[in-house]
GROMACS .gro file of C-alpha atoms in nm:
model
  186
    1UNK     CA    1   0.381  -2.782  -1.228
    2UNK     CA    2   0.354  -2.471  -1.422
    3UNK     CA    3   0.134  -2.166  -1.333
    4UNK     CA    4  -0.250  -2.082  -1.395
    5UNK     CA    5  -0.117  -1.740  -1.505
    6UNK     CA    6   0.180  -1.894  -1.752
    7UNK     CA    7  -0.044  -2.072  -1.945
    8UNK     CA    8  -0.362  -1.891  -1.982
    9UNK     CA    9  -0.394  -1.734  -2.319
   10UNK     CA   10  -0.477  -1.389  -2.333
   11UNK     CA   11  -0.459  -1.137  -2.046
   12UNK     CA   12  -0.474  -1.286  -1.708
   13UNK     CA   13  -0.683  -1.152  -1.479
   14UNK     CA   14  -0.570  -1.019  -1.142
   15UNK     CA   15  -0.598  -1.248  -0.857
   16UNK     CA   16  -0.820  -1.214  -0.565
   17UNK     CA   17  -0.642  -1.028  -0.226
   18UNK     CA   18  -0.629  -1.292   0.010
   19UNK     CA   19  -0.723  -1.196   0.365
   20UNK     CA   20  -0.354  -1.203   0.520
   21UNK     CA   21  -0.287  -0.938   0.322
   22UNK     CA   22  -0.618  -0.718   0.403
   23UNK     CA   23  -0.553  -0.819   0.762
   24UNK     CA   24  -0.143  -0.688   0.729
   25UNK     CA   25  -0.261  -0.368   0.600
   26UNK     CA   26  -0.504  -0.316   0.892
   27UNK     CA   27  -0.249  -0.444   1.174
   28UNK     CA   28   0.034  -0.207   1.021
   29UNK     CA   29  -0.232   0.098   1.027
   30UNK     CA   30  -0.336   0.048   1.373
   31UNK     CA   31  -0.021  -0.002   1.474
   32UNK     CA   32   0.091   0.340   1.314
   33UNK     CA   33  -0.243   0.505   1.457
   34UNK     CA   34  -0.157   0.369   1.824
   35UNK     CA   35   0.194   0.516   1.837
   36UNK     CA   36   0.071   0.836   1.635
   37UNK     CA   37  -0.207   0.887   1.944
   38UNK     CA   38   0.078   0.797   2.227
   39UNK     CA   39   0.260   1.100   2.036
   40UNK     CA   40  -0.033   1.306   2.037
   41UNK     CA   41  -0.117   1.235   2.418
   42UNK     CA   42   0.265   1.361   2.504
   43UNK     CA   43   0.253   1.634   2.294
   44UNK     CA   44  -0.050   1.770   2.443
   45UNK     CA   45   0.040   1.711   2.799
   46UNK     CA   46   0.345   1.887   2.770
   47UNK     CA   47   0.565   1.997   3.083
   48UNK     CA   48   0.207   1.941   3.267
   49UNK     CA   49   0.200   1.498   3.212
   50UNK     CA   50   0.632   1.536   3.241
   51UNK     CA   51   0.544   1.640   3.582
   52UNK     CA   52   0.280   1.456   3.647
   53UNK     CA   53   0.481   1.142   3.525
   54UNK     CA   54   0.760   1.271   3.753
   55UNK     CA   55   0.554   1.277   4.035
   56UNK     CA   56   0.391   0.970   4.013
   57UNK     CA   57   0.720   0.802   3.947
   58UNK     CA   58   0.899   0.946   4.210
   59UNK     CA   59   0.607   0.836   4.487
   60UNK     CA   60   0.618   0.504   4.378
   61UNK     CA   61   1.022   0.461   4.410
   62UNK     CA   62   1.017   0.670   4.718
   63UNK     CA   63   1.064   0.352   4.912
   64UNK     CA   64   1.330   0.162   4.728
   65UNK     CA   65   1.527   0.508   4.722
   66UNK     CA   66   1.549   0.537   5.093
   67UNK     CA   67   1.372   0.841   5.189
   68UNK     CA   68   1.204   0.881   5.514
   69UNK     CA   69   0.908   0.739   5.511
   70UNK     CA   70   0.566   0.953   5.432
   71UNK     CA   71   0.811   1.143   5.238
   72UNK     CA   72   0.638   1.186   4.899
   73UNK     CA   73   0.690   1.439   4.559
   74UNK     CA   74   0.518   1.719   4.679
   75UNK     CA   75   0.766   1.698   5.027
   76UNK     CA   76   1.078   1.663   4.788
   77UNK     CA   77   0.971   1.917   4.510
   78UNK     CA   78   0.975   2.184   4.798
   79UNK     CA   79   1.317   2.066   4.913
   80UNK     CA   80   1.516   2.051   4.581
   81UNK     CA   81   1.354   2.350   4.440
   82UNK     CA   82   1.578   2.437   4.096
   83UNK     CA   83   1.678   2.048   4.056
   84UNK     CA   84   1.288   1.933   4.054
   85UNK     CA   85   1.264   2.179   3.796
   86UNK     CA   86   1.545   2.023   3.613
   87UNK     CA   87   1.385   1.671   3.588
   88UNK     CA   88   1.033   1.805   3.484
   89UNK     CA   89   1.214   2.003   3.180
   90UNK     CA   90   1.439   1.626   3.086
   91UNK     CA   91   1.135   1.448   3.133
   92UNK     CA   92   0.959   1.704   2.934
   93UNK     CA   93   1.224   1.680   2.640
   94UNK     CA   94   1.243   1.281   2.643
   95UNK     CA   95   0.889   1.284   2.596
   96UNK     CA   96   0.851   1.479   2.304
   97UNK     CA   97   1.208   1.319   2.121
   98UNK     CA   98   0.988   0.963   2.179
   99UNK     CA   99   0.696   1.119   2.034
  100UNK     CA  100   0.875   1.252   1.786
  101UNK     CA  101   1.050   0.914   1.687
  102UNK     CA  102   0.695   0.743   1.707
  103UNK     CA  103   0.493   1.012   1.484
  104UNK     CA  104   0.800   0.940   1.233
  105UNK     CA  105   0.743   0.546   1.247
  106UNK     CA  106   0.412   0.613   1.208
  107UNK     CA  107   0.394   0.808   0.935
  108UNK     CA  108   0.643   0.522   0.766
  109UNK     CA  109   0.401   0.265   0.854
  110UNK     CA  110   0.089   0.447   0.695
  111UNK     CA  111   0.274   0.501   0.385
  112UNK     CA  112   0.467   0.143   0.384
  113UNK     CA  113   0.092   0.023   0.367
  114UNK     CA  114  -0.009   0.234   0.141
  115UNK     CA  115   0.204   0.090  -0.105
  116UNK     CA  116   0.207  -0.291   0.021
  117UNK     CA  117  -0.159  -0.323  -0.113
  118UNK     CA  118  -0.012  -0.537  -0.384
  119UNK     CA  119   0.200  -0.754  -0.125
  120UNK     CA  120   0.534  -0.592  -0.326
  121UNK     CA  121   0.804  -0.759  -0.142
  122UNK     CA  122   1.015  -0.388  -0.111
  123UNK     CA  123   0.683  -0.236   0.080
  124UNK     CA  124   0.649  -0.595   0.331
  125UNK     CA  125   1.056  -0.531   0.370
  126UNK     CA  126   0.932  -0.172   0.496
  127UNK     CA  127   0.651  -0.287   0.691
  128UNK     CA  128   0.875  -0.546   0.874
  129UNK     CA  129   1.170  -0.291   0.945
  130UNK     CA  130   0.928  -0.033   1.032
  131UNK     CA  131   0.734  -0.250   1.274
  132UNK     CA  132   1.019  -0.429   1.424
  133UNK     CA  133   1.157  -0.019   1.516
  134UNK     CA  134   0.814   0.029   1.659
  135UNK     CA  135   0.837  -0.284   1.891
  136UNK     CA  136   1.171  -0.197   2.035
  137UNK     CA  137   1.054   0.186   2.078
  138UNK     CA  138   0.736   0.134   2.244
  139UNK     CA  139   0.884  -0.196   2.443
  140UNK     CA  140   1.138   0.066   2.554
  141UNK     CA  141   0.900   0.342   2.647
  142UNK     CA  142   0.667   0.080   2.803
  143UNK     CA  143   0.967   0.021   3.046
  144UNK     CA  144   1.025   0.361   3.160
  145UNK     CA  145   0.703   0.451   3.332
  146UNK     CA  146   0.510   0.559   3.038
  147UNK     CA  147   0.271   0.862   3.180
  148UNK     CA  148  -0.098   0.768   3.176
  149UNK     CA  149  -0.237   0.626   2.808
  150UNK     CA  150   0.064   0.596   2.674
  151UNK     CA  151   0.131   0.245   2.834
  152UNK     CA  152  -0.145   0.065   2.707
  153UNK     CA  153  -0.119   0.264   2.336
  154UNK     CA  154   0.229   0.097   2.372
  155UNK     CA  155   0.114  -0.266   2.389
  156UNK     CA  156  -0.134  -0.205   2.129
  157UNK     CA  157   0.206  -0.072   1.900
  158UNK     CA  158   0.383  -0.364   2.015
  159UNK     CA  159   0.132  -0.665   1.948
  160UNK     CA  160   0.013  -0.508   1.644
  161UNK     CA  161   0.368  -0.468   1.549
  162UNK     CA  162   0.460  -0.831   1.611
  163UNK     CA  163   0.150  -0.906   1.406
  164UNK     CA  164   0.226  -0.703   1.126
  165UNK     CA  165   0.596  -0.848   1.071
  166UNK     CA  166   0.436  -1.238   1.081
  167UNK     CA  167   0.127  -1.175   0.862
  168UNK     CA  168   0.407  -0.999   0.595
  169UNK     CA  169   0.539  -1.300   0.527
  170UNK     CA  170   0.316  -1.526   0.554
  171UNK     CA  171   0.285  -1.775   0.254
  172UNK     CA  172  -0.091  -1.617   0.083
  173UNK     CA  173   0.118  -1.322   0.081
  174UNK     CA  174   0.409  -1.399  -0.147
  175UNK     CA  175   0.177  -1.629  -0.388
  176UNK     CA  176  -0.041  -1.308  -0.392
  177UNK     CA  177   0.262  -1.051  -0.537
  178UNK     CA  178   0.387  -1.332  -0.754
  179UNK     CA  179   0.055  -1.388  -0.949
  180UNK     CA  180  -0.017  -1.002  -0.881
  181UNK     CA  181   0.348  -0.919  -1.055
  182UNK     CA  182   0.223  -1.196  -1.313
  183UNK     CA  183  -0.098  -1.026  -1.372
  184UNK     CA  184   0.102  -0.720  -1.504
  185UNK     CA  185   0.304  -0.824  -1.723
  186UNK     CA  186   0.195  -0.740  -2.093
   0.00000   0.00000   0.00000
């Protein structure tokens, strides 16, 4: 079976984007925009959501960690003094290295979909790696009681990100880039 493209005469038009593709490019952006606002919520919380985070942790595990019970954050902040301190500023600083790490997968994302708009296979490779490094960073964060919106931003980056990596390589896909590729040539 040869190809429309192969034995048209003349130049071949390009073909049509199919909608897998239209819908990868959306899935990888929103994915990038829900880690880049998870980022953005951290970064502008500061040491204020690290202790609020803290807090709120710590009151919820109070009971599995033993303490005397009505004992809550505010009780044990007074009593450890310089070592509460201590896990607001490593709370603080884990924060912003995981926003950091997500604004960077972001940005990779954006700009991997930029360039996939043709369904290249390099840019889907991209998109995949990319989204499979925002599925294991967000499942991770997601698992270490994310402070306020950052949880549910994080299952937005991970289903998205699941999405993104099966819609890449999906079959309408790869026809697309080889009849797009085909369409170029002189």
């Amino acid at each position: 079976m040869t190809h429309p493209a192969l034995t048209a005469a003349g130049p071949v038009a390009p073909p049509r984007r199919p909608a897998t593709l239209s819908a990868l490019l959306v899935t990888t952006a929103v994915s990038a925009l829900s880690a880049a606002a998870g980022a953005v919520l951290v970064f502008a919380g500061g040491a204020e959501l690290a202790a609020e985070n803290v807090r709120s942790v710590f009151d919820q595990l109070a009971p599995e960690l033993g303490l005397p019970s009505g004992m809550g954050a505010a009780e044990a902040e007074e009593l450890s003094g310089a070592l509460w301190q201590g896990m607001i500023d490593s709370r603080t600083s884990s924060l912003a290295a995981r926003g950091g790490f997500a604004v960077f997968l972001a940005v990779w994302l954006l700009v991997a979909a930029l360039c996939a708009s043709k369904a290249a296979t390099w840019a889907r490779v991209l998109i995949t790696i990319g989204s499979v490094l925002v599925v294991l960073t967000h499942l991770l964060i997601i698992a270490d009681y994310p402070p306020g919106a950052v949880g549910p931003l994080g299952w937005v980056a991970v289903a998205t990100g699941l999405a993104a990596v099966v819609l890449c390589w999906l079959p309408a896909n790869n026809r697309y880039a080889r009849a797009a590729k085909l369409a170029r040539r002189p």
